[in-house]
Tab-separated table of C-alpha atoms in Angstrom:
chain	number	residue	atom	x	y	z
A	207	UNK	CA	15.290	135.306	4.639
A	208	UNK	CA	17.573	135.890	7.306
A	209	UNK	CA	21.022	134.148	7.958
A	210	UNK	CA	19.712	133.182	11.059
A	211	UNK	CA	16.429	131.715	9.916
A	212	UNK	CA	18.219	129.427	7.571
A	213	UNK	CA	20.433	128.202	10.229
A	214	UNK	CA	17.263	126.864	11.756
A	215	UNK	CA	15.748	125.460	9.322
A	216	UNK	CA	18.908	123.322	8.186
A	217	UNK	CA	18.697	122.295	11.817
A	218	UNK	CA	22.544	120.932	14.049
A	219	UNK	CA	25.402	119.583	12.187
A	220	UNK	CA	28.284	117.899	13.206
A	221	UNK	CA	31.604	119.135	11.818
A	222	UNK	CA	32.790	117.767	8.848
A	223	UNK	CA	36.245	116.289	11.086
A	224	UNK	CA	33.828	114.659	13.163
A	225	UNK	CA	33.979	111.244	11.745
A	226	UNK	CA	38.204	110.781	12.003
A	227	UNK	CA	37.649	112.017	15.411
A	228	UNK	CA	34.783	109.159	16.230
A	229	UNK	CA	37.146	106.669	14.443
A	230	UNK	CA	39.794	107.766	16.227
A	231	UNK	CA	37.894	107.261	19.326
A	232	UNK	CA	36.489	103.810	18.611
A	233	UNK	CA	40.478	102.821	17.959
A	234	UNK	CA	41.827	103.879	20.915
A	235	UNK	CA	38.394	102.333	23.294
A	236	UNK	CA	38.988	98.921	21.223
A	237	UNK	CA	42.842	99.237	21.460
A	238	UNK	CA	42.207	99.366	25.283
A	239	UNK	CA	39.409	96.615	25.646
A	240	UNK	CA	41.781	94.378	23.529
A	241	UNK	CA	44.857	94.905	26.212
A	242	UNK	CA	42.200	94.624	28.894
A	243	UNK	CA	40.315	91.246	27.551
A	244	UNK	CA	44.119	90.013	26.113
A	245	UNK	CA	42.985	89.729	23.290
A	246	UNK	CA	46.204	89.511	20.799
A	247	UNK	CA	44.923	89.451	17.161
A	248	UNK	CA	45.168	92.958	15.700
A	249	UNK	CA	42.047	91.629	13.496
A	250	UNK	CA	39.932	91.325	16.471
A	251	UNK	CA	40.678	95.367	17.805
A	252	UNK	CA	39.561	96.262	14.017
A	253	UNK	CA	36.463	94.440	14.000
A	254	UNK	CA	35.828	95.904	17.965
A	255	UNK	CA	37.082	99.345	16.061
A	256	UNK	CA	34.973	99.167	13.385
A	257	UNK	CA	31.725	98.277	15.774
A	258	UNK	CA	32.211	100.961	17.949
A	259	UNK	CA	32.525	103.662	15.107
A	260	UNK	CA	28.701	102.101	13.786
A	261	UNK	CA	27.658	102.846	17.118
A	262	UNK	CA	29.450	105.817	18.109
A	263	UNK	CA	28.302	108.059	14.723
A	264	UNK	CA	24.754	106.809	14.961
A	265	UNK	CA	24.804	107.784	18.844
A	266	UNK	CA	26.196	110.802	18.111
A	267	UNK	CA	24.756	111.732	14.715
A	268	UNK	CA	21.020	111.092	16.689
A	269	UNK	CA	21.798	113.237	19.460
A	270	UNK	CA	22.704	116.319	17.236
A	271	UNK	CA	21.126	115.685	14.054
A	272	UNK	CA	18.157	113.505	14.854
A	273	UNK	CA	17.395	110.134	13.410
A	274	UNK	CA	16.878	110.782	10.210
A	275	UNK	CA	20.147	111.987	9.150
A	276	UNK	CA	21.475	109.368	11.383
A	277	UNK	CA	20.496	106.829	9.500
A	278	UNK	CA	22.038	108.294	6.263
A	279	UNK	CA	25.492	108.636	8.058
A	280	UNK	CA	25.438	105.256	9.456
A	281	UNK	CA	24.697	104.229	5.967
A	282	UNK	CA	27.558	105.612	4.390
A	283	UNK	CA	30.045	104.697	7.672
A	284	UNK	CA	28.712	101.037	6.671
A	285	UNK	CA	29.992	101.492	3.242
A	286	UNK	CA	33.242	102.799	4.446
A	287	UNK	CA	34.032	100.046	6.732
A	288	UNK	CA	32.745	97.648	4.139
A	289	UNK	CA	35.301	98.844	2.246
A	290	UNK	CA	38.377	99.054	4.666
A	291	UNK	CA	37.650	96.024	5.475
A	292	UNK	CA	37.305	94.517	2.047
A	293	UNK	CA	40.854	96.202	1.879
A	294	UNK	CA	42.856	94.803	4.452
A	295	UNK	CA	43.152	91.255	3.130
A	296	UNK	CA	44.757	92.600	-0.312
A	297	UNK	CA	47.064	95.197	1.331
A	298	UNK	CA	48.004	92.039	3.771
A	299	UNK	CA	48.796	90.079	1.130
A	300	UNK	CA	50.541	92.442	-0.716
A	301	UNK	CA	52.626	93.449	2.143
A	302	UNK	CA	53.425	90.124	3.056
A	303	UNK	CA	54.340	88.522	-0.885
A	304	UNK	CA	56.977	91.583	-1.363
A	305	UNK	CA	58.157	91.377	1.621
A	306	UNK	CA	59.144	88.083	1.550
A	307	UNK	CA	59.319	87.811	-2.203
A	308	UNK	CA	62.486	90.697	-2.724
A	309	UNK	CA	64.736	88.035	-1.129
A	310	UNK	CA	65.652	86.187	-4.118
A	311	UNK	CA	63.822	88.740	-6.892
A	312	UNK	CA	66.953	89.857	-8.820
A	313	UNK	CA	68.135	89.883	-12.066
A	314	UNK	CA	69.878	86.015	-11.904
A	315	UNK	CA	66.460	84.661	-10.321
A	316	UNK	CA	64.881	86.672	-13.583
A	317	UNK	CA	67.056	85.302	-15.866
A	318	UNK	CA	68.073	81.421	-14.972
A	319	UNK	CA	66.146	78.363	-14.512
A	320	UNK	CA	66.320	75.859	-11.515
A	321	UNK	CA	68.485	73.517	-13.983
A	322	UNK	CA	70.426	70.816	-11.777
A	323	UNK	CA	69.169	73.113	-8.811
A	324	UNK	CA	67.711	70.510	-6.720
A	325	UNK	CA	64.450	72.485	-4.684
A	326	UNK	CA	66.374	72.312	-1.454
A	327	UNK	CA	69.254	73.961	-2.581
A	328	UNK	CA	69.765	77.635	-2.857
A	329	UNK	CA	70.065	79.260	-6.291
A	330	UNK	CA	67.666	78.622	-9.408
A	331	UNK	CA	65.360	80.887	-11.144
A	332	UNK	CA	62.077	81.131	-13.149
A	333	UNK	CA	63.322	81.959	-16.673
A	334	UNK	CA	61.730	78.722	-17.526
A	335	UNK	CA	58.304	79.470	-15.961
A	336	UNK	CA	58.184	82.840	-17.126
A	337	UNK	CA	58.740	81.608	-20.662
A	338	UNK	CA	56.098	79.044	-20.261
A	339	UNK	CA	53.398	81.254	-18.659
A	340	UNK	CA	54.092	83.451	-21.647
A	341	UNK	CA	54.089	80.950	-24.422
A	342	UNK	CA	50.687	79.122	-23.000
A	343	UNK	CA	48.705	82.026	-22.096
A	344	UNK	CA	49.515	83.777	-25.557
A	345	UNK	CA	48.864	80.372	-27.038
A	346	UNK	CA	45.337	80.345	-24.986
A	347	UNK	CA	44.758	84.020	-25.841
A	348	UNK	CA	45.142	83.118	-29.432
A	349	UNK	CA	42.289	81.139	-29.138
A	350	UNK	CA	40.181	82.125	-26.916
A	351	UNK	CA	40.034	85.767	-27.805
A	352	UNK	CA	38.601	85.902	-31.354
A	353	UNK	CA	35.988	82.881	-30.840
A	354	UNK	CA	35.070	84.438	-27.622
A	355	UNK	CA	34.746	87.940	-29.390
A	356	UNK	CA	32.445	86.489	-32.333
A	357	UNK	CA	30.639	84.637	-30.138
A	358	UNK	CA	29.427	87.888	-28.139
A	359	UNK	CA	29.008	89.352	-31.637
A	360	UNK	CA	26.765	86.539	-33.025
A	361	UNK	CA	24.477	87.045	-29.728
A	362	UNK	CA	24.196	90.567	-29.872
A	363	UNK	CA	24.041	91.315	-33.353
A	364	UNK	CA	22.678	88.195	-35.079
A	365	UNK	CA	21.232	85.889	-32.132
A	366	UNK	CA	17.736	84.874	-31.837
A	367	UNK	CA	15.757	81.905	-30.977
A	368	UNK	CA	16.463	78.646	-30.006
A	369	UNK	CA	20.025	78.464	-30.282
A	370	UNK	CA	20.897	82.513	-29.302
A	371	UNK	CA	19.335	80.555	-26.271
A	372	UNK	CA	21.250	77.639	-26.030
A	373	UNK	CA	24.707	79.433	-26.493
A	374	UNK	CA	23.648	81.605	-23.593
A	375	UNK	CA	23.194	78.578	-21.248
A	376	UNK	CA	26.153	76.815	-21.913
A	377	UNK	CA	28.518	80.280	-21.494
A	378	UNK	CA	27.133	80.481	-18.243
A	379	UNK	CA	27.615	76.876	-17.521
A	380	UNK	CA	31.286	77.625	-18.789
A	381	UNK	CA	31.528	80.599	-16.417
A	382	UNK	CA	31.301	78.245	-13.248
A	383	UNK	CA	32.876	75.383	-13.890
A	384	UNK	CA	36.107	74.724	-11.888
A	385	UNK	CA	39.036	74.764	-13.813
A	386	UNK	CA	40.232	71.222	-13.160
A	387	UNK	CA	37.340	70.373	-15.197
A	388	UNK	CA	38.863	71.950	-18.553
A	389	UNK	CA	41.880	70.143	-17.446
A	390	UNK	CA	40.008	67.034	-16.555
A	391	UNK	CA	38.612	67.123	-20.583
A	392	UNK	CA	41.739	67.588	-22.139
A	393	UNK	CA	43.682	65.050	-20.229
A	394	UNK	CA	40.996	62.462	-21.170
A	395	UNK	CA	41.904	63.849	-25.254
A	396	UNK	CA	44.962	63.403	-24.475
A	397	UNK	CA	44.762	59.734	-23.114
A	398	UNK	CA	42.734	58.967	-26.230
A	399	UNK	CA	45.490	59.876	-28.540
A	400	UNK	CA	48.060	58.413	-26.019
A	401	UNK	CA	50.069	61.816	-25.787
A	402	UNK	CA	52.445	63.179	-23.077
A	403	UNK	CA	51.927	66.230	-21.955
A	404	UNK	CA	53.431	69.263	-23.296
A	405	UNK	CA	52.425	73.030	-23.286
A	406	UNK	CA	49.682	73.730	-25.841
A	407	UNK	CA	47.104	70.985	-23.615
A	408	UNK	CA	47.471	73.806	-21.175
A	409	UNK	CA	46.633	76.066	-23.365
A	410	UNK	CA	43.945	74.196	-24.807
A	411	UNK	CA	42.310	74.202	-20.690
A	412	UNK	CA	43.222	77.469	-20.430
A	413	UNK	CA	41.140	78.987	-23.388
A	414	UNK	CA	37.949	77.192	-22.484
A	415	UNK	CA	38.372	78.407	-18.982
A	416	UNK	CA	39.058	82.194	-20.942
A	417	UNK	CA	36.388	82.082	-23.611
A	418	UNK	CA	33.342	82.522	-21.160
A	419	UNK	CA	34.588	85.508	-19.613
A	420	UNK	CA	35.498	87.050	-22.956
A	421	UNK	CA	31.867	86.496	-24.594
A	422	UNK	CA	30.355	87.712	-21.429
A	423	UNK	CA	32.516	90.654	-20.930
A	424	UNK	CA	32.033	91.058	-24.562
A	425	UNK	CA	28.628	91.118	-24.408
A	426	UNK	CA	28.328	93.705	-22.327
A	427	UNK	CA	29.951	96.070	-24.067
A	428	UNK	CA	28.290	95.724	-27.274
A	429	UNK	CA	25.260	96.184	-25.815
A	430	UNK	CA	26.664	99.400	-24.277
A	431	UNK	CA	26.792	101.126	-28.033
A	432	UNK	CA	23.393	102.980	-28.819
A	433	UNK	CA	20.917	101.783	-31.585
A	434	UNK	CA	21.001	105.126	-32.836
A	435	UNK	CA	24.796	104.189	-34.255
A	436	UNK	CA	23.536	101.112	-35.855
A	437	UNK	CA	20.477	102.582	-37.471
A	438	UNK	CA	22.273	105.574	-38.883
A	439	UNK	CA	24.695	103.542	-40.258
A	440	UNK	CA	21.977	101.014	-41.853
A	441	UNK	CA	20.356	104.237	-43.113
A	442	UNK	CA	23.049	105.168	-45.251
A	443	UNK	CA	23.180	101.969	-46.934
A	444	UNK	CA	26.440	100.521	-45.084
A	445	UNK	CA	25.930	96.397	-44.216
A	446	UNK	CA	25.321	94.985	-41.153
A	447	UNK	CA	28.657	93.148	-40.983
A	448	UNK	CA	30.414	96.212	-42.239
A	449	UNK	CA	28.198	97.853	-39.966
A	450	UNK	CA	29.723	96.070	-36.699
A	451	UNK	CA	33.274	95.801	-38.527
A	452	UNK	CA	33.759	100.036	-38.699
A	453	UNK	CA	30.698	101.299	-36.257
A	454	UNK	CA	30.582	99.299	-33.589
A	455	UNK	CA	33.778	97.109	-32.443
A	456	UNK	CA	35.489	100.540	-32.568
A	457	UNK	CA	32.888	102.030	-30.367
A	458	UNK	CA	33.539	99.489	-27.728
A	459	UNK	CA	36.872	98.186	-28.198
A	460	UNK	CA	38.211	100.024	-24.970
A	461	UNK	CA	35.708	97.672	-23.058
A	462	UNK	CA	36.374	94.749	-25.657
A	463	UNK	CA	40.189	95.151	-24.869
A	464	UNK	CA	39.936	94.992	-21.171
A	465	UNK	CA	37.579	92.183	-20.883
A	466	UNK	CA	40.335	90.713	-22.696
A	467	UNK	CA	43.145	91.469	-20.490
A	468	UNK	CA	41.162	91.054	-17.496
A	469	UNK	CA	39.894	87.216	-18.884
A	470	UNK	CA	44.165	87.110	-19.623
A	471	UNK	CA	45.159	87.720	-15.647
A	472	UNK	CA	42.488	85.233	-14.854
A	473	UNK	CA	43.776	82.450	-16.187
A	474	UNK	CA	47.555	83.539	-15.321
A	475	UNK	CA	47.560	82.022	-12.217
A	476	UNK	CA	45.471	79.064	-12.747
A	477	UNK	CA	47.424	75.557	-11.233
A	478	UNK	CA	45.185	72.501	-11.444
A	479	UNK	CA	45.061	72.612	-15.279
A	480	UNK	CA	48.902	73.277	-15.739
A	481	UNK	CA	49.935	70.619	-13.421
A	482	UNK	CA	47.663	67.789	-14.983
A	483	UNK	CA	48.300	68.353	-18.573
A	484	UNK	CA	51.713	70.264	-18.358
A	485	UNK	CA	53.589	68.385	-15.645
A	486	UNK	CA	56.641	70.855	-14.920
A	487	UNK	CA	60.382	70.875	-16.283
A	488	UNK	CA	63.154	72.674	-14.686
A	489	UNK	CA	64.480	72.986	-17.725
A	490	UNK	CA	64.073	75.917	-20.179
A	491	UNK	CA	61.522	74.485	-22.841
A	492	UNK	CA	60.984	76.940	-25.547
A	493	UNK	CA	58.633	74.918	-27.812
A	494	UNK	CA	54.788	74.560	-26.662
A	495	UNK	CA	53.784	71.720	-28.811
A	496	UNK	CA	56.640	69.660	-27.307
A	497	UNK	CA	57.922	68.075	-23.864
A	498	UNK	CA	56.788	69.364	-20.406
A	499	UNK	CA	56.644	73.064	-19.740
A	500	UNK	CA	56.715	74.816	-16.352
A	501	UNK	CA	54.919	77.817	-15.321
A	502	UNK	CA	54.704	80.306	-12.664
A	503	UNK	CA	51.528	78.906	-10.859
A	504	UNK	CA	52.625	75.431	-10.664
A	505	UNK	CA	56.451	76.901	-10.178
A	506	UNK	CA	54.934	78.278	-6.582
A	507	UNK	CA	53.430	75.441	-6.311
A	508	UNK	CA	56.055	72.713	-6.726
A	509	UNK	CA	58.746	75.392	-4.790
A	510	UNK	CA	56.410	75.085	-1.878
A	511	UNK	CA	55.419	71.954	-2.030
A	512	UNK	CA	58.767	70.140	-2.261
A	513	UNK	CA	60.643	72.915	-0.572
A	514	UNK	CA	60.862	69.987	2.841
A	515	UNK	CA	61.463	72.852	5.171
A	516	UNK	CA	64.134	75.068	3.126
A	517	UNK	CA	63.966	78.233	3.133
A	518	UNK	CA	65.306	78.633	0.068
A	519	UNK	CA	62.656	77.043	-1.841
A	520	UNK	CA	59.789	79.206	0.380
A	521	UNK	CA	62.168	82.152	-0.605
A	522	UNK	CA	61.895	81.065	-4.539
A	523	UNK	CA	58.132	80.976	-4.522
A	524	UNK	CA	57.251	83.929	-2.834
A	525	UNK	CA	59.503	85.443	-5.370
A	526	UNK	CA	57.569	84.047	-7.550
A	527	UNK	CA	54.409	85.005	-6.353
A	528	UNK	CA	55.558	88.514	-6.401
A	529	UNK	CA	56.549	88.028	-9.938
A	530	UNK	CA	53.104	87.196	-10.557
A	531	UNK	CA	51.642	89.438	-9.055
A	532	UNK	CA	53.407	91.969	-11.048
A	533	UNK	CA	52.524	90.236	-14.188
A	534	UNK	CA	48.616	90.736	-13.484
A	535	UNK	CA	48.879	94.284	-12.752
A	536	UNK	CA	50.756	95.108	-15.538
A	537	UNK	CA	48.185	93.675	-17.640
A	538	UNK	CA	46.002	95.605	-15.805
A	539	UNK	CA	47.581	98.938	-16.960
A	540	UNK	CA	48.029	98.086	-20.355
A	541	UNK	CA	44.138	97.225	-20.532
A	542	UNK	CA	43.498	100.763	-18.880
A	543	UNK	CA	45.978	102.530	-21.334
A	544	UNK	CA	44.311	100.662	-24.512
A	545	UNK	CA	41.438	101.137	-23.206
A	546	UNK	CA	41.542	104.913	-23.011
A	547	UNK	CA	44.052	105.006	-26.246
A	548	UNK	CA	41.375	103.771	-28.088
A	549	UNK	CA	38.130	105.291	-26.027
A	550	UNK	CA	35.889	107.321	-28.753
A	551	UNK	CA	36.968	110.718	-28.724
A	552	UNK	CA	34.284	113.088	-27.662
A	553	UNK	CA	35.553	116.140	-27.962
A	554	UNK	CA	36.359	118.327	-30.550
């Protein structure tokens, strides 16, 4: 079949630089009906942007390549516009928290606390909330990690019937419930044994807002190992529970691990709970079970909240936002370097 012939039958195609030049089109057309209209928010030239680049490739892509295929390219330009705008919001927010966080972010804001710092006053630090966000989310982690873990393990492995069932319903329920709820139920503990608040009752809200999304995420990934691991195992003779303890946790304990992490940076920047059953000390605290604690949530919180118009004080907790920011996507990476550090080799 001739070169020619083939070229026929495959029909016109637009160039493969033809969708940057349509997008760069619909920019410049909404740029100009924004100055024309006055309109002044930069979101509202994206969203005219983003219409006119819908528009534009299916006008075009019908014209040259026929319906058909423009319906397939209008597809994926949805998906891609989906996305950028998805995007924007996070690389907004980004922008805006180091910008304004690198103010104060230095190795004194890193390393003191706000002491006799009064929140109007320049100065101060988070030592204190760092060392509380640590001590209470390792405390909840503690917890929450190995009953969420055999939890998952009990439904995948062991679970049937009527309470397989039941345990299923109520992680769900878990799953949605807004966290001043789990602070909510330990305050009311906590008035019942007439105690003041201190760090581990954050904790304690923390790891019931944490276990769900470790059973679930745990879940998951058990179910992700094949039968055919299990069985040969069985075959040989091996238990069940020695079965899941050397077949298949180490199978999926990549996944296991960053469910983990992820359920970890969930809870990192959760207020409500912290700031009913913690209450906040400007002081460095080092001992959980004792005395108010800060942390970095209600840190941001209080800065902004009490800042009466100083600048300092919005300077502190956008540095502190940034700061936990950072936190979360370092636990990030270290979930994505376990997870591949202990990924099942497959190679030889």
């Amino acid at each position: 079949m001739s070169t020619a012939t083939v070229s026929t039958l495959r029909g016109a195609r637009l160039p493969k630089w033809s969708p940057y030049a349509i997008a760069a089109g619909s920019v410049a057309v909404a740029v100009g009906i924004g100055l024309g209209a006055g309109l002044d928010s930069e979101v509202q030239w994206g969203l005219i942007a983003a219409i006119l680049f819908l528009v534009g490739t299916y006008g075009i892509a019908a014209r040259v390549e026929g319906r058909r295929q423009a319906k397939d390219r209008i597809a994926t330009s949805l998906v891609w516009v989906s996305f950028l705008i998805a995007l924007i919001p996070l690389v907004s927010l980004i922008w805006v928290t180091v910008a304004r966080g690198v103010k104060v972010l230095d190795v004194y804001f890193l390393t003191h606390s706000m002491g006799v710092v009064a929140d109007t006053e320049p100065g101060g630090g988070i030592y204190h909330a760092i060392l509380g966000s640590l001590e209470q989310v390792g405390l909840a982690t503690v917890i929450a990690a190995p009953i969420g873990v055999l939890t998952a393990i009990y439904l995948v492995e062991y679970g049937r019937g009527n309470l397989s069932r039941a345990i299923t319903f109520f992680v769900d329920v878990m799953t949605g419930i807004p966290s001043i709820v789990a602070g909510l139920f330990i305050l009311s503990l906590m008035l019942m044994f007439e105690m003041q608040p201190f760090g581990f009752a954050g904790s304690l809200a923390l790891a019931i807002l944490m276990m769900p999304v470790v059973v679930r995420s745990t879940e998951e990934m058990l179910k992700l190992v094949p039968n055919e691991l299990r069985e040969a195992s069985l075959a040989l003779g091996v238990p069940k529970w020695r079965t899941i303890l050397k077949v298949v946790l180490p199978t999926s304990i990549g996944g296991i691990t960053t469910g983990v992490m992820l359920a970890v940076a969930r809870i990192a920047g959760e207020t409500a709970p912290v700031l009913l059953l913690v209450f906040g000390n400007p002081f460095i605290n080092n001992n959980p079970f004792e005395g108010a604690q800060a942390s970095l949530p209600l840190y941001i919180y209080q800065q902004y909240a009490n800042s009466a118009g100083s600048g300092a004080a919005y300077d502190r907790a956008w540095a502190a936002s940034l700061t936990l920011i950072a936190f979360v996507m370092i636990l990030n990476l270290v979930a994505r370097g376990i997870a591949r550090w202990k990924a099942p080799k497959t190679g030889r």
